[in-house]
Amino acid sequence: GTLPGVPKGGSAQKDIPRMIWRMLYLTLAVTAALMLTMLIWLTYLLRPVRELHKGLRAVFDGNLEYRVPIYSQDELGRLTRAFNATTARLRAAFQRIEELATHDSLTNLPNRRIFDERLIIEAVRSRRYGRSFGLIILDLDKFKNINDQYGHAAGDEVLRAVAKVLEANARETDLPARIGGDEFAVILPEVQAREIQMIAENLRLTVEKITILPNHGLPADTHITISVGVACSTGNFATPKRLIADADAALYQAKSHGRNCVQMGYSCE
């Protein structure tokens, strides 16, 4: 006879291939599960590395605003935080460098470089679209006497006070700038000659009313005045070179007429 529970020879032989296939399917399933698990683990492990690589490429391309996401608190997480902190410091340093390159360090007004660039832009816009704009050039009357009598620290205090007046009275579209030692300029888009004259006169009167605190040896009754030259973007004067020359000539006339006054250039007639 046969043992109970053991199939007869012919039946057992038929079950062997089926069992082999079952074992093969099971092996393949386990292998696939292991490979999938490894793939998920590798994806999780390599994701921060890929993000850091993207961050490096962004910085190399000049994008200092890029911030790498932090996925863990391990060594890669600490490295990512250090990368973001370094990028932030670089961004702040570049912003400071740009500010120093475009703004006067004493008054924080735009400097001559920005003034020249903006004047070219306004001149091109004026010629192309027929839009008028004005240019004011001014300097402080007898400023050398302040420096000589009270020192350069006192002179710097006066320059900052005048710069604040220009900035406080400028419209959003205007550009006040320090273009020389005690020389300032204001570019005024979209204005006519009469408006420019009123604006220039208001600046002169406001500066005349400045109250300087007795700092750096300046007496409490220090009196500041400015002479102002004005040019308008009309006809042949709608070029930066001609506008500056006309405003300078008007400024010289203001000095010749006793200072503390506004003179309109030939371009405004």
Short mmCIF file of C-alpha atoms in Angstrom, two decimals:
data_model
loop_
_atom_site.label_atom_id
_atom_site.label_comp_id
_atom_site.label_asym_id
_atom_site.label_seq_id
_atom_site.Cartn_x
_atom_site.Cartn_y
_atom_site.Cartn_z
CA GLY A 1 0.00 0.00 0.00
CA THR A 2 0.89 3.71 0.12
CA LEU A 3 1.48 5.98 3.08
CA PRO A 4 -1.46 8.12 3.98
CA GLY A 5 -1.24 11.74 2.66
CA VAL A 6 1.41 10.91 0.04
CA PRO A 7 0.14 11.07 -3.52
CA LYS A 8 0.74 8.17 -5.78
CA GLY A 9 3.79 8.29 -8.00
CA GLY A 10 2.10 9.63 -11.11
CA SER A 11 0.30 12.40 -9.22
CA ALA A 12 3.49 13.49 -7.36
CA GLN A 13 5.41 13.74 -10.59
CA LYS A 14 2.74 15.99 -12.04
CA ASP A 15 2.89 18.36 -9.00
CA ILE A 16 6.68 18.90 -9.19
CA PRO A 17 6.65 21.45 -12.10
CA ARG A 18 3.81 23.29 -10.44
CA MET A 19 5.77 23.54 -7.19
CA ILE A 20 8.86 24.73 -9.06
CA TRP A 21 6.89 27.52 -10.73
CA ARG A 22 5.38 28.51 -7.43
CA MET A 23 8.86 28.72 -5.88
CA LEU A 24 10.06 30.74 -8.88
CA TYR A 25 7.14 33.17 -8.63
CA LEU A 26 7.74 33.54 -4.89
CA THR A 27 11.45 34.17 -5.45
CA LEU A 28 10.72 36.76 -8.12
CA ALA A 29 8.15 38.47 -5.90
CA VAL A 30 10.57 38.63 -2.96
CA THR A 31 13.36 39.89 -5.25
CA ALA A 32 11.08 42.56 -6.74
CA ALA A 33 9.98 43.67 -3.28
CA LEU A 34 13.60 43.92 -2.13
CA MET A 35 14.61 45.88 -5.25
CA LEU A 36 11.65 48.24 -4.82
CA THR A 37 12.57 48.76 -1.17
CA MET A 38 16.18 49.52 -2.12
CA LEU A 39 15.03 51.88 -4.86
CA ILE A 40 12.79 53.78 -2.42
CA TRP A 41 15.60 53.91 0.12
CA LEU A 42 18.10 55.13 -2.47
CA THR A 43 15.61 57.74 -3.71
CA TYR A 44 15.13 58.99 -0.16
CA LEU A 45 18.88 58.99 0.43
CA LEU A 46 19.82 60.70 -2.84
CA ARG A 47 17.06 63.33 -2.86
CA PRO A 48 18.93 65.77 -0.59
CA VAL A 49 22.06 65.24 -2.69
CA ARG A 50 20.16 66.09 -5.88
CA GLU A 51 18.67 69.18 -4.21
CA LEU A 52 22.13 70.33 -3.13
CA HIS A 53 23.34 69.83 -6.68
CA LYS A 54 20.45 71.95 -7.98
CA GLY A 55 21.34 74.61 -5.42
CA LEU A 56 24.99 74.68 -6.51
CA ARG A 57 23.97 75.04 -10.15
CA ALA A 58 21.58 77.85 -9.25
CA VAL A 59 24.35 79.73 -7.37
CA PHE A 60 26.80 79.21 -10.23
CA ASP A 61 24.17 80.69 -12.56
CA GLY A 62 23.95 83.77 -10.32
CA ASN A 63 20.71 82.94 -8.52
CA LEU A 64 21.55 83.75 -4.90
CA GLU A 65 17.86 83.69 -3.96
CA TYR A 66 17.73 79.89 -4.29
CA ARG A 67 17.13 78.01 -1.05
CA VAL A 68 17.66 74.25 -0.79
CA PRO A 69 14.88 72.41 1.10
CA ILE A 70 15.96 70.52 4.22
CA TYR A 71 14.69 66.93 4.45
CA SER A 72 16.54 65.56 7.47
CA GLN A 73 18.46 66.40 10.61
CA ASP A 74 21.48 64.24 9.76
CA GLU A 75 24.80 65.26 8.22
CA LEU A 76 23.13 66.06 4.89
CA GLY A 77 20.61 68.25 6.70
CA ARG A 78 23.37 70.14 8.50
CA LEU A 79 25.26 70.52 5.23
CA THR A 80 22.11 71.90 3.56
CA ARG A 81 21.59 74.44 6.36
CA ALA A 82 25.22 75.54 6.06
CA PHE A 83 24.78 75.91 2.28
CA ASN A 84 21.66 78.07 2.72
CA ALA A 85 23.37 80.23 5.35
CA THR A 86 26.40 80.75 3.11
CA THR A 87 24.19 81.68 0.18
CA ALA A 88 22.32 84.20 2.34
CA ARG A 89 25.60 85.81 3.42
CA LEU A 90 26.76 85.97 -0.19
CA ARG A 91 23.47 87.58 -1.21
CA ALA A 92 23.80 90.22 1.52
CA ALA A 93 27.42 90.90 0.54
CA PHE A 94 26.55 91.33 -3.14
CA GLN A 95 23.66 93.63 -2.26
CA ARG A 96 26.01 95.75 -0.18
CA ILE A 97 28.57 95.86 -2.99
CA GLU A 98 25.87 96.89 -5.46
CA GLU A 99 24.67 99.59 -3.09
CA LEU A 100 28.20 100.95 -2.69
CA ALA A 101 28.63 100.95 -6.47
CA THR A 102 25.40 102.86 -7.13
CA HIS A 103 24.89 105.10 -4.08
CA ASP A 104 26.86 107.84 -2.40
CA SER A 105 28.13 106.51 0.93
CA LEU A 106 27.72 109.84 2.75
CA THR A 107 24.17 110.81 1.74
CA ASN A 108 22.87 107.44 0.48
CA LEU A 109 21.58 109.18 -2.64
CA PRO A 110 22.19 107.64 -6.07
CA ASN A 111 25.65 108.53 -7.35
CA ARG A 112 26.94 109.98 -10.63
CA ARG A 113 26.89 106.62 -12.36
CA ILE A 114 23.17 106.07 -11.73
CA PHE A 115 22.46 109.71 -12.57
CA ASP A 116 24.18 109.40 -15.97
CA GLU A 117 22.38 106.14 -16.77
CA ARG A 118 18.97 107.55 -15.85
CA LEU A 119 19.59 110.77 -17.79
CA ILE A 120 20.30 108.75 -20.94
CA ILE A 121 17.10 106.73 -20.43
CA GLU A 122 14.98 109.87 -20.00
CA ALA A 123 16.58 111.53 -23.03
CA VAL A 124 15.85 108.50 -25.22
CA ARG A 125 12.27 108.33 -23.94
CA SER A 126 11.83 112.05 -24.59
CA ARG A 127 13.01 111.81 -28.19
CA ARG A 128 11.07 108.63 -28.94
CA TYR A 129 7.73 109.49 -27.33
CA GLY A 130 7.86 113.28 -27.17
CA ARG A 131 7.70 113.32 -23.38
CA SER A 132 9.28 116.24 -21.60
CA PHE A 133 11.45 116.07 -18.51
CA GLY A 134 13.53 118.46 -16.51
CA LEU A 135 16.98 118.60 -14.98
CA ILE A 136 17.92 120.54 -11.87
CA ILE A 137 21.55 121.03 -10.89
CA LEU A 138 22.35 122.78 -7.62
CA ASP A 139 25.23 123.32 -5.28
CA LEU A 140 25.71 124.83 -1.84
CA ASP A 141 26.64 128.49 -1.57
CA LYS A 142 30.02 129.15 0.08
CA PHE A 143 30.30 125.52 1.14
CA LYS A 144 34.09 125.77 1.16
CA ASN A 145 33.84 128.29 3.99
CA ILE A 146 32.01 125.73 6.15
CA ASN A 147 34.69 123.11 5.54
CA ASP A 148 37.51 125.57 6.16
CA GLN A 149 36.00 127.11 9.29
CA TYR A 150 34.33 124.13 10.99
CA GLY A 151 35.98 121.09 9.40
CA HIS A 152 34.90 118.35 7.02
CA ALA A 153 32.72 116.60 9.62
CA ALA A 154 30.60 119.74 9.80
CA GLY A 155 30.52 119.92 6.01
CA ASP A 156 29.34 116.32 5.85
CA GLU A 157 26.52 117.16 8.25
CA VAL A 158 25.36 119.95 5.94
CA LEU A 159 25.54 117.70 2.86
CA ARG A 160 23.40 115.07 4.58
CA ALA A 161 20.84 117.71 5.56
CA VAL A 162 20.51 118.94 1.96
CA ALA A 163 20.28 115.37 0.67
CA LYS A 164 17.38 114.70 3.05
CA VAL A 165 15.54 117.73 1.65
CA LEU A 166 15.99 116.49 -1.92
CA GLU A 167 14.86 112.99 -1.02
CA ALA A 168 11.87 114.17 1.01
CA ASN A 169 10.61 116.43 -1.80
CA ALA A 170 11.17 114.00 -4.67
CA ARG A 171 8.27 112.23 -6.36
CA GLU A 172 8.46 108.47 -6.87
CA THR A 173 9.50 109.00 -10.48
CA ASP A 174 12.19 111.61 -9.71
CA LEU A 175 15.84 110.83 -9.23
CA PRO A 176 17.78 112.99 -6.76
CA ALA A 177 21.51 112.30 -6.86
CA ARG A 178 24.81 113.56 -5.52
CA ILE A 179 27.00 114.09 -8.58
CA GLY A 180 29.98 115.88 -7.06
CA GLY A 181 31.45 117.30 -3.87
CA ASP A 182 28.70 119.76 -2.94
CA GLU A 183 26.82 119.41 -6.21
CA PHE A 184 23.45 117.65 -6.47
CA ALA A 185 21.05 117.00 -9.32
CA VAL A 186 17.42 116.00 -9.73
CA ILE A 187 15.92 114.39 -12.84
CA LEU A 188 12.18 115.09 -13.12
CA PRO A 189 10.21 113.07 -15.72
CA GLU A 190 6.92 114.26 -17.20
CA VAL A 191 7.13 117.94 -16.25
CA GLN A 192 6.89 121.22 -18.14
CA ALA A 193 9.14 124.26 -17.75
CA ARG A 194 6.77 126.11 -15.39
CA GLU A 195 6.43 123.07 -13.12
CA ILE A 196 10.20 122.59 -13.02
CA GLN A 197 10.70 126.22 -12.00
CA MET A 198 8.19 125.86 -9.15
CA ILE A 199 9.83 122.65 -7.95
CA ALA A 200 13.29 124.22 -8.06
CA GLU A 201 12.11 127.29 -6.16
CA ASN A 202 10.45 125.10 -3.52
CA LEU A 203 13.71 123.20 -3.03
CA ARG A 204 15.64 126.44 -2.63
CA LEU A 205 13.20 127.77 -0.02
CA THR A 206 13.15 124.45 1.87
CA VAL A 207 16.92 124.28 2.06
CA GLU A 208 17.01 127.90 3.25
CA LYS A 209 14.81 126.88 6.20
CA ILE A 210 16.99 123.95 7.26
CA THR A 211 17.82 123.96 10.94
CA ILE A 212 21.18 122.38 11.63
CA LEU A 213 21.75 121.13 15.15
CA PRO A 214 25.01 122.42 16.63
CA ASN A 215 26.95 119.26 15.86
CA HIS A 216 30.59 118.94 14.86
CA GLY A 217 31.30 122.53 15.81
CA LEU A 218 28.56 124.08 13.68
CA PRO A 219 26.91 127.08 15.35
CA ALA A 220 23.16 126.88 15.97
CA ASP A 221 22.49 129.74 13.54
CA THR A 222 24.20 128.06 10.58
CA HIS A 223 22.51 129.33 7.43
CA ILE A 224 22.47 127.17 4.29
CA THR A 225 21.52 128.35 0.82
CA ILE A 226 21.79 126.85 -2.65
CA SER A 227 22.08 128.14 -6.18
CA VAL A 228 20.01 126.29 -8.76
CA GLY A 229 20.23 125.85 -12.53
CA VAL A 230 17.39 124.31 -14.53
CA ALA A 231 17.27 122.72 -17.99
CA CYS A 232 14.32 121.40 -19.99
CA SER A 233 14.22 118.63 -22.60
CA THR A 234 13.09 120.65 -25.59
CA GLY A 235 14.28 120.59 -29.20
CA ASN A 236 18.03 120.23 -29.61
CA PHE A 237 18.49 120.23 -25.86
CA ALA A 238 16.98 116.75 -25.47
CA THR A 239 20.41 115.10 -25.14
CA PRO A 240 22.24 114.44 -21.87
CA LYS A 241 25.29 116.49 -22.86
CA ARG A 242 23.31 119.56 -23.90
CA LEU A 243 21.00 119.38 -20.88
CA ILE A 244 23.89 119.22 -18.42
CA ALA A 245 25.66 122.08 -20.21
CA ASP A 246 22.52 124.23 -20.13
CA ALA A 247 21.80 123.49 -16.47
CA ASP A 248 25.44 124.22 -15.58
CA ALA A 249 25.30 127.53 -17.44
CA ALA A 250 22.10 128.45 -15.59
CA LEU A 251 23.75 127.50 -12.30
CA TYR A 252 26.68 129.77 -13.10
CA GLN A 253 24.22 132.61 -13.77
CA ALA A 254 22.58 131.96 -10.40
CA LYS A 255 25.98 132.27 -8.74
CA SER A 256 26.67 135.47 -10.68
CA HIS A 257 23.33 136.97 -9.60
CA GLY A 258 24.21 136.81 -5.92
CA ARG A 259 23.55 133.12 -5.16
CA ASN A 260 20.51 131.67 -3.36
CA CYS A 261 18.32 131.85 -6.46
CA VAL A 262 16.98 129.79 -9.36
CA GLN A 263 17.94 130.42 -12.98
CA MET A 264 16.22 128.78 -15.95
CA GLY A 265 18.35 127.62 -18.85
CA TYR A 266 17.84 128.57 -22.51
CA SER A 267 16.25 125.17 -23.07
CA CYS A 268 13.28 126.19 -20.90
CA GLU A 269 12.39 129.30 -22.96
#
